[in-house]
Coordinates of C-alpha atoms in Angstrom, one line a residue:
M13 CA 3.9 -51.9 -73.6
N14 CA 7.0 -51.5 -72.0
R15 CA 6.5 -47.7 -73.7
R16 CA 2.8 -47.7 -72.0
R17 CA 3.7 -49.1 -68.1
L18 CA 6.8 -47.2 -67.9
F19 CA 3.8 -43.7 -69.6
I20 CA 1.2 -44.7 -67.0
G21 CA 4.2 -45.1 -63.8
V22 CA 5.4 -41.3 -64.8
V23 CA 1.8 -40.7 -64.8
V24 CA 1.7 -41.6 -61.5
A25 CA 4.4 -40.5 -60.1
L26 CA 3.3 -36.9 -61.8
A27 CA 0.4 -37.8 -59.9
I28 CA 1.2 -38.4 -56.1
G29 CA 3.8 -35.5 -55.8
A30 CA 0.7 -33.1 -56.9
V31 CA -0.8 -34.1 -54.0
A32 CA 2.1 -34.4 -52.3
W33 CA 2.9 -30.7 -52.8
A34 CA -0.6 -29.9 -52.2
V35 CA -0.4 -31.7 -48.5
F36 CA 2.6 -30.9 -46.6
L37 CA 3.9 -28.1 -48.9
R38 CA 1.1 -25.6 -49.5
E39 CA 0.3 -23.6 -45.8
P40 CA -2.5 -24.7 -44.0
A41 CA -4.9 -22.0 -43.5
N42 CA -5.5 -22.8 -40.3
R43 CA -2.1 -22.4 -39.4
T44 CA -0.1 -21.1 -36.2
L45 CA 2.9 -18.9 -35.9
T46 CA 6.1 -21.1 -34.4
G47 CA 7.4 -19.0 -31.8
Y48 CA 9.8 -20.0 -28.2
V49 CA 10.0 -17.8 -24.7
E50 CA 13.2 -15.7 -24.2
G51 CA 14.6 -14.7 -20.7
D52 CA 16.8 -12.0 -19.6
R53 CA 19.2 -13.0 -16.9
V54 CA 20.8 -10.8 -14.2
Y55 CA 24.0 -11.1 -12.3
L56 CA 24.9 -11.3 -8.7
S57 CA 27.7 -9.9 -7.7
A58 CA 30.3 -8.0 -4.8
P59 CA 32.9 -5.7 -5.8
V60 CA 35.0 -6.8 -3.6
S61 CA 36.9 -10.8 -3.0
G62 CA 35.7 -13.2 0.0
A63 CA 33.8 -16.8 0.6
V64 CA 30.5 -16.4 0.4
T65 CA 28.9 -16.4 4.1
A66 CA 25.4 -17.3 2.9
L67 CA 23.0 -18.0 0.5
Y68 CA 19.7 -16.9 1.8
V69 CA 18.2 -18.1 -1.8
R70 CA 18.8 -21.8 -3.7
E71 CA 18.0 -22.4 -7.0
G72 CA 14.0 -22.3 -8.1
Q73 CA 12.8 -20.7 -5.3
D74 CA 11.6 -17.5 -6.2
V75 CA 12.7 -14.1 -4.8
R76 CA 10.7 -10.8 -4.0
A77 CA 12.1 -6.9 -5.0
G78 CA 14.3 -6.2 -2.3
G79 CA 15.3 -9.6 -0.4
R80 CA 17.9 -10.6 0.4
T81 CA 20.4 -13.2 -2.1
F82 CA 23.9 -14.1 -0.9
L83 CA 26.6 -13.0 1.4
I84 CA 30.2 -12.0 0.8
D85 CA 32.2 -12.8 4.3
P86 CA 32.2 -8.6 5.8
S87 CA 34.4 -8.4 8.7
V88 CA 37.0 -6.5 6.8
Q89 CA 34.3 -4.3 5.9
A90 CA 32.3 -3.7 8.8
A91 CA 36.0 -2.8 10.3
Q92 CA 36.2 0.2 8.8
A93 CA 32.6 1.0 9.1
Q94 CA 33.8 1.0 13.1
S95 CA 36.2 3.3 12.0
A96 CA 34.6 5.7 10.0
E97 CA 32.2 5.7 13.1
A98 CA 35.0 6.5 15.8
A99 CA 36.1 9.5 13.5
V100 CA 33.0 10.5 12.5
G101 CA 32.0 10.2 16.8
A102 CA 34.8 12.5 17.0
A103 CA 35.1 15.2 14.3
E104 CA 31.3 15.5 15.2
A105 CA 32.4 15.5 19.2
R106 CA 35.3 18.7 17.8
A107 CA 32.8 20.8 16.3
D108 CA 30.6 20.6 19.0
D109 CA 33.1 21.9 21.6
L110 CA 34.3 24.6 19.8
R111 CA 30.0 25.7 19.2
Q112 CA 29.8 25.3 23.5
G113 CA 33.0 27.2 24.6
Q114 CA 34.8 26.7 27.3
R115 CA 34.9 24.2 29.7
P116 CA 31.8 25.5 32.7
Q117 CA 35.8 25.1 35.0
E118 CA 37.5 27.4 33.3
L119 CA 35.2 30.3 33.0
D120 CA 35.1 29.8 36.9
V121 CA 38.3 31.0 36.7
F122 CA 37.3 34.3 35.0
D123 CA 34.3 34.8 37.4
A124 CA 37.3 34.9 39.9
E125 CA 39.3 36.6 38.1
L126 CA 36.8 39.3 37.5
A127 CA 36.0 39.3 40.9
A128 CA 39.4 40.3 42.1
A129 CA 38.7 43.4 39.4
E130 CA 36.1 44.4 40.9
A131 CA 37.3 44.4 44.4
A132 CA 39.9 46.3 42.6
E133 CA 37.9 49.0 41.4
R134 CA 35.5 49.4 44.2
Q135 CA 39.0 50.2 46.2
A136 CA 40.6 52.3 43.8
E137 CA 37.1 54.1 43.6
A138 CA 37.1 54.4 47.3
D139 CA 40.7 56.0 47.7
Y140 CA 39.9 58.9 44.8
A141 CA 37.4 59.6 46.3
R142 CA 38.7 60.2 50.0
I143 CA 41.3 62.5 48.3
E144 CA 39.9 64.2 46.1
P145 CA 37.9 66.5 48.7
L146 CA 41.0 66.5 50.2
V147 CA 43.1 68.3 47.5
R148 CA 40.4 70.6 47.5
Q149 CA 41.2 71.9 51.0
G150 CA 45.1 71.6 49.6
I151 CA 45.9 69.3 52.1
Y152 CA 47.5 67.0 49.7
A153 CA 49.0 68.2 46.6
P154 CA 47.9 68.3 43.2
A155 CA 49.4 65.5 42.4
R156 CA 48.4 63.3 45.0
L157 CA 44.8 63.3 42.9
D158 CA 46.7 62.6 40.2
Q159 CA 48.0 59.6 41.2
V160 CA 44.7 57.8 43.0
R161 CA 42.4 59.3 39.2
A162 CA 45.3 57.0 37.4
A163 CA 44.3 54.3 39.7
R164 CA 40.8 54.6 39.3
D165 CA 40.6 54.7 35.7
A166 CA 43.4 51.0 35.6
A167 CA 41.3 49.2 38.4
R168 CA 38.4 50.5 36.1
A169 CA 40.3 49.2 32.3
Q170 CA 41.1 45.9 34.1
T171 CA 37.6 44.8 35.1
A172 CA 36.2 46.0 31.6
A173 CA 39.3 43.5 30.0
V174 CA 38.4 40.5 32.5
R175 CA 34.6 40.9 32.0
R176 CA 34.9 40.8 28.2
R177 CA 37.1 37.8 28.4
R178 CA 35.7 36.3 30.2
E179 CA 32.3 37.1 27.8
V180 CA 34.3 35.9 24.4
A181 CA 34.9 32.4 26.5
T182 CA 30.8 31.8 27.1
L183 CA 31.1 32.0 22.8
G184 CA 33.1 29.5 22.1
A185 CA 36.1 29.2 18.9
R186 CA 36.3 31.8 15.9
R187 CA 33.6 31.0 13.2
D188 CA 36.3 29.9 10.6
A189 CA 37.5 27.1 13.3
V190 CA 33.4 26.5 13.9
R191 CA 32.9 25.7 9.7
Q192 CA 35.9 24.2 9.2
A193 CA 35.7 21.7 12.4
E194 CA 31.8 21.2 10.7
Q195 CA 33.1 20.7 7.3
Q196 CA 35.2 17.3 8.4
A197 CA 32.6 16.4 10.6
A198 CA 31.1 15.5 7.3
Q199 CA 33.8 14.1 6.0
A200 CA 34.2 11.7 8.1
Q201 CA 30.6 11.8 7.6
G202 CA 30.8 10.6 4.0
G203 CA 33.2 7.8 4.7
L204 CA 31.2 6.4 6.6
R205 CA 28.3 5.9 4.1
E206 CA 30.8 5.4 1.4
V207 CA 32.0 2.4 3.8
Q208 CA 28.3 1.3 4.6
A209 CA 27.5 1.4 1.2
R210 CA 30.3 -1.6 0.1
L211 CA 28.6 -3.4 3.1
D212 CA 25.8 -3.3 1.9
Q213 CA 27.3 -4.2 -2.0
L214 CA 28.0 -7.7 0.6
S215 CA 25.0 -8.7 0.3
P216 CA 23.0 -7.1 -2.8
A217 CA 19.3 -7.5 -3.1
A218 CA 17.0 -8.5 -6.0
P219 CA 16.4 -6.2 -7.7
T220 CA 12.9 -7.2 -8.9
D221 CA 10.7 -10.1 -7.8
A222 CA 12.2 -13.1 -9.9
H223 CA 13.1 -16.9 -10.3
V224 CA 16.4 -18.7 -8.9
E225 CA 18.3 -19.3 -11.8
E226 CA 21.5 -20.5 -11.1
V227 CA 23.7 -20.2 -8.2
F228 CA 27.1 -21.0 -9.4
F229 CA 29.4 -20.3 -5.6
E230 CA 28.3 -22.7 -2.8
P231 CA 28.6 -21.2 1.2
G232 CA 32.8 -21.3 2.4
E233 CA 33.6 -20.9 -1.8
W234 CA 36.1 -18.0 -2.5
A235 CA 33.9 -15.5 -4.7
P236 CA 36.2 -13.2 -7.3
A237 CA 35.3 -9.8 -7.4
N238 CA 32.5 -8.7 -10.1
Q239 CA 32.1 -12.5 -10.6
P240 CA 28.7 -13.7 -10.5
V241 CA 27.2 -15.4 -7.6
M242 CA 23.8 -16.1 -8.6
A243 CA 21.5 -15.6 -11.3
L244 CA 17.9 -14.5 -11.9
L245 CA 14.9 -14.0 -14.2
P246 CA 12.6 -11.4 -13.2
D247 CA 9.2 -11.7 -13.9
D248 CA 9.2 -8.7 -16.3
R249 CA 12.2 -9.9 -18.8
V250 CA 10.4 -13.0 -19.7
R251 CA 9.5 -12.2 -23.5
L252 CA 7.4 -14.0 -25.9
V253 CA 9.3 -14.2 -29.6
F254 CA 7.7 -15.4 -32.5
F255 CA 7.6 -14.6 -36.4
V256 CA 4.7 -13.3 -38.6
P257 CA 5.6 -13.6 -42.2
E258 CA 5.4 -10.2 -44.4
A259 CA 2.1 -10.5 -46.0
E260 CA 0.4 -10.7 -42.3
L261 CA 2.5 -8.3 -41.0
A262 CA -0.2 -5.6 -40.6
R263 CA -2.1 -7.4 -38.5
Y264 CA -0.1 -6.7 -35.8
R265 CA 0.7 -3.5 -33.2
P266 CA 2.0 -2.7 -31.2
G267 CA -0.1 -2.5 -27.5
G268 CA -1.8 -4.8 -29.8
T269 CA -2.9 -9.1 -27.4
V270 CA -1.7 -12.8 -29.0
R271 CA -3.2 -15.3 -27.8
F272 CA -0.5 -19.0 -27.6
T273 CA -0.2 -21.9 -26.3
C274 CA 2.7 -24.8 -24.9
D275 CA 2.4 -28.4 -23.9
G276 CA 2.5 -28.2 -20.5
C277 CA 0.7 -25.1 -19.5
G278 CA -2.5 -25.6 -19.7
E279 CA -5.2 -23.0 -21.4
P280 CA -4.7 -20.6 -23.9
M281 CA -3.0 -18.0 -22.3
S282 CA -2.4 -13.8 -23.6
A283 CA 0.6 -11.7 -24.5
V284 CA 0.5 -7.9 -25.5
I285 CA 2.7 -7.1 -28.3
R286 CA 5.6 -4.7 -27.6
W287 CA 8.1 -4.5 -29.9
I288 CA 8.8 -5.3 -34.5
S289 CA 11.3 -5.4 -36.0
P290 CA 11.2 -2.5 -38.5
R291 CA 13.7 -4.3 -41.1
P292 CA 12.3 -8.7 -42.4
E293 CA 14.7 -11.5 -42.1
F294 CA 14.8 -14.7 -43.0
T295 CA 12.9 -17.6 -41.3
P296 CA 14.9 -19.0 -38.5
P297 CA 16.7 -22.5 -39.8
V298 CA 14.9 -23.6 -35.9
L299 CA 11.6 -22.3 -37.5
Y300 CA 12.2 -24.0 -41.7
A301 CA 9.1 -26.0 -42.2
R302 CA 7.4 -26.8 -45.4
G303 CA 5.4 -23.9 -46.4
S304 CA 8.2 -21.9 -44.8
R305 CA 11.1 -22.2 -46.6
D306 CA 12.9 -18.3 -48.0
R307 CA 10.4 -16.5 -46.5
L308 CA 10.4 -13.0 -45.4
V309 CA 9.4 -13.0 -41.2
Y310 CA 9.4 -10.2 -39.0
R311 CA 10.3 -10.8 -35.2
I312 CA 7.7 -9.8 -32.6
E313 CA 8.1 -9.6 -28.8
A314 CA 5.2 -9.7 -26.3
T315 CA 4.9 -9.4 -23.1
P316 CA 3.1 -12.5 -21.7
E317 CA 0.6 -12.1 -18.7
V318 CA 1.6 -12.2 -15.1
G319 CA 1.9 -14.3 -13.0
R320 CA 1.9 -17.3 -15.4
R321 CA 5.7 -18.5 -14.9
L322 CA 8.1 -19.5 -18.4
N323 CA 10.4 -21.3 -18.9
P324 CA 13.0 -19.7 -21.4
G325 CA 13.3 -21.6 -24.0
L326 CA 9.2 -23.4 -24.5
P327 CA 8.7 -23.3 -27.8
V328 CA 5.0 -21.6 -28.2
D329 CA 2.2 -22.0 -30.8
V330 CA 0.9 -18.6 -31.2
E331 CA -2.4 -18.7 -32.7
P332 CA -2.7 -16.0 -35.9
L333 CA -4.1 -12.9 -36.0
A334 CA -7.4 -12.5 -38.4
G335 CA -8.3 -9.7 -40.5
R336 CA -6.4 -6.5 -41.0
P337 CA -6.5 -3.7 -38.4

């Protein structure tokens, strides 16, 4: 009797085990693929140390591409920008001055010298015209004519010299000097652009539409250089990660569409496959289930449809694709 009871117990235990294997270990035909949401944060910081003077967005808010995020005290860089602007103004003024030549008051001096030289030339021409016929008549010696001729030629040369100096004064400085002044002005402008760029870096703009996930420094706190002040989650850096068994991989291709659901997400959503791992891996521990232990799977990443906010770490259920491509 005891042996019979023992035999019946063994049979019952085997039956229960078979039923358990059929129920829990075999994969259901309509199973879903398990996955989760991932996101790549963008950390915004300033290249210099300083106190945080303003926060334009807070945690949980959205920011548009190019929108302001925070501001580091700009007093030092603002003073440098003012100095650079003054240097640019001085360099450009010097270049303009060299291009324009001498001032009108200085040109007036040349005009007066030219008038005096022309008057002296007229006087010398008159003396020559008066002496020359008298020398031919023998009233004056030829040496007298030589004197007035030399005086006339000297007056002509003086007038020509003064007129030439007047023309040169209107031309400005030499081309080499002007070019050097222009290069100095360009160098000053480059310095100003550099200072302005550093000033802009104190208030970085959002690189793309994003969600503010975390703020590390409050207004008034000192933020070290290159230390993140704010973490953003760009809308275009959220992706769906799920795993497909090796035998079903042929159904999935980059550019294909899958549908998925998540707790509290409402209606099923779609995502476009953008990357499939070329190498298999064992099912991650977080996804271990009775029907997927010790199985090789492939990691697939997909981009969710635009306009839906999904938080990183959120578990999702992906509907498997049926059939083969």
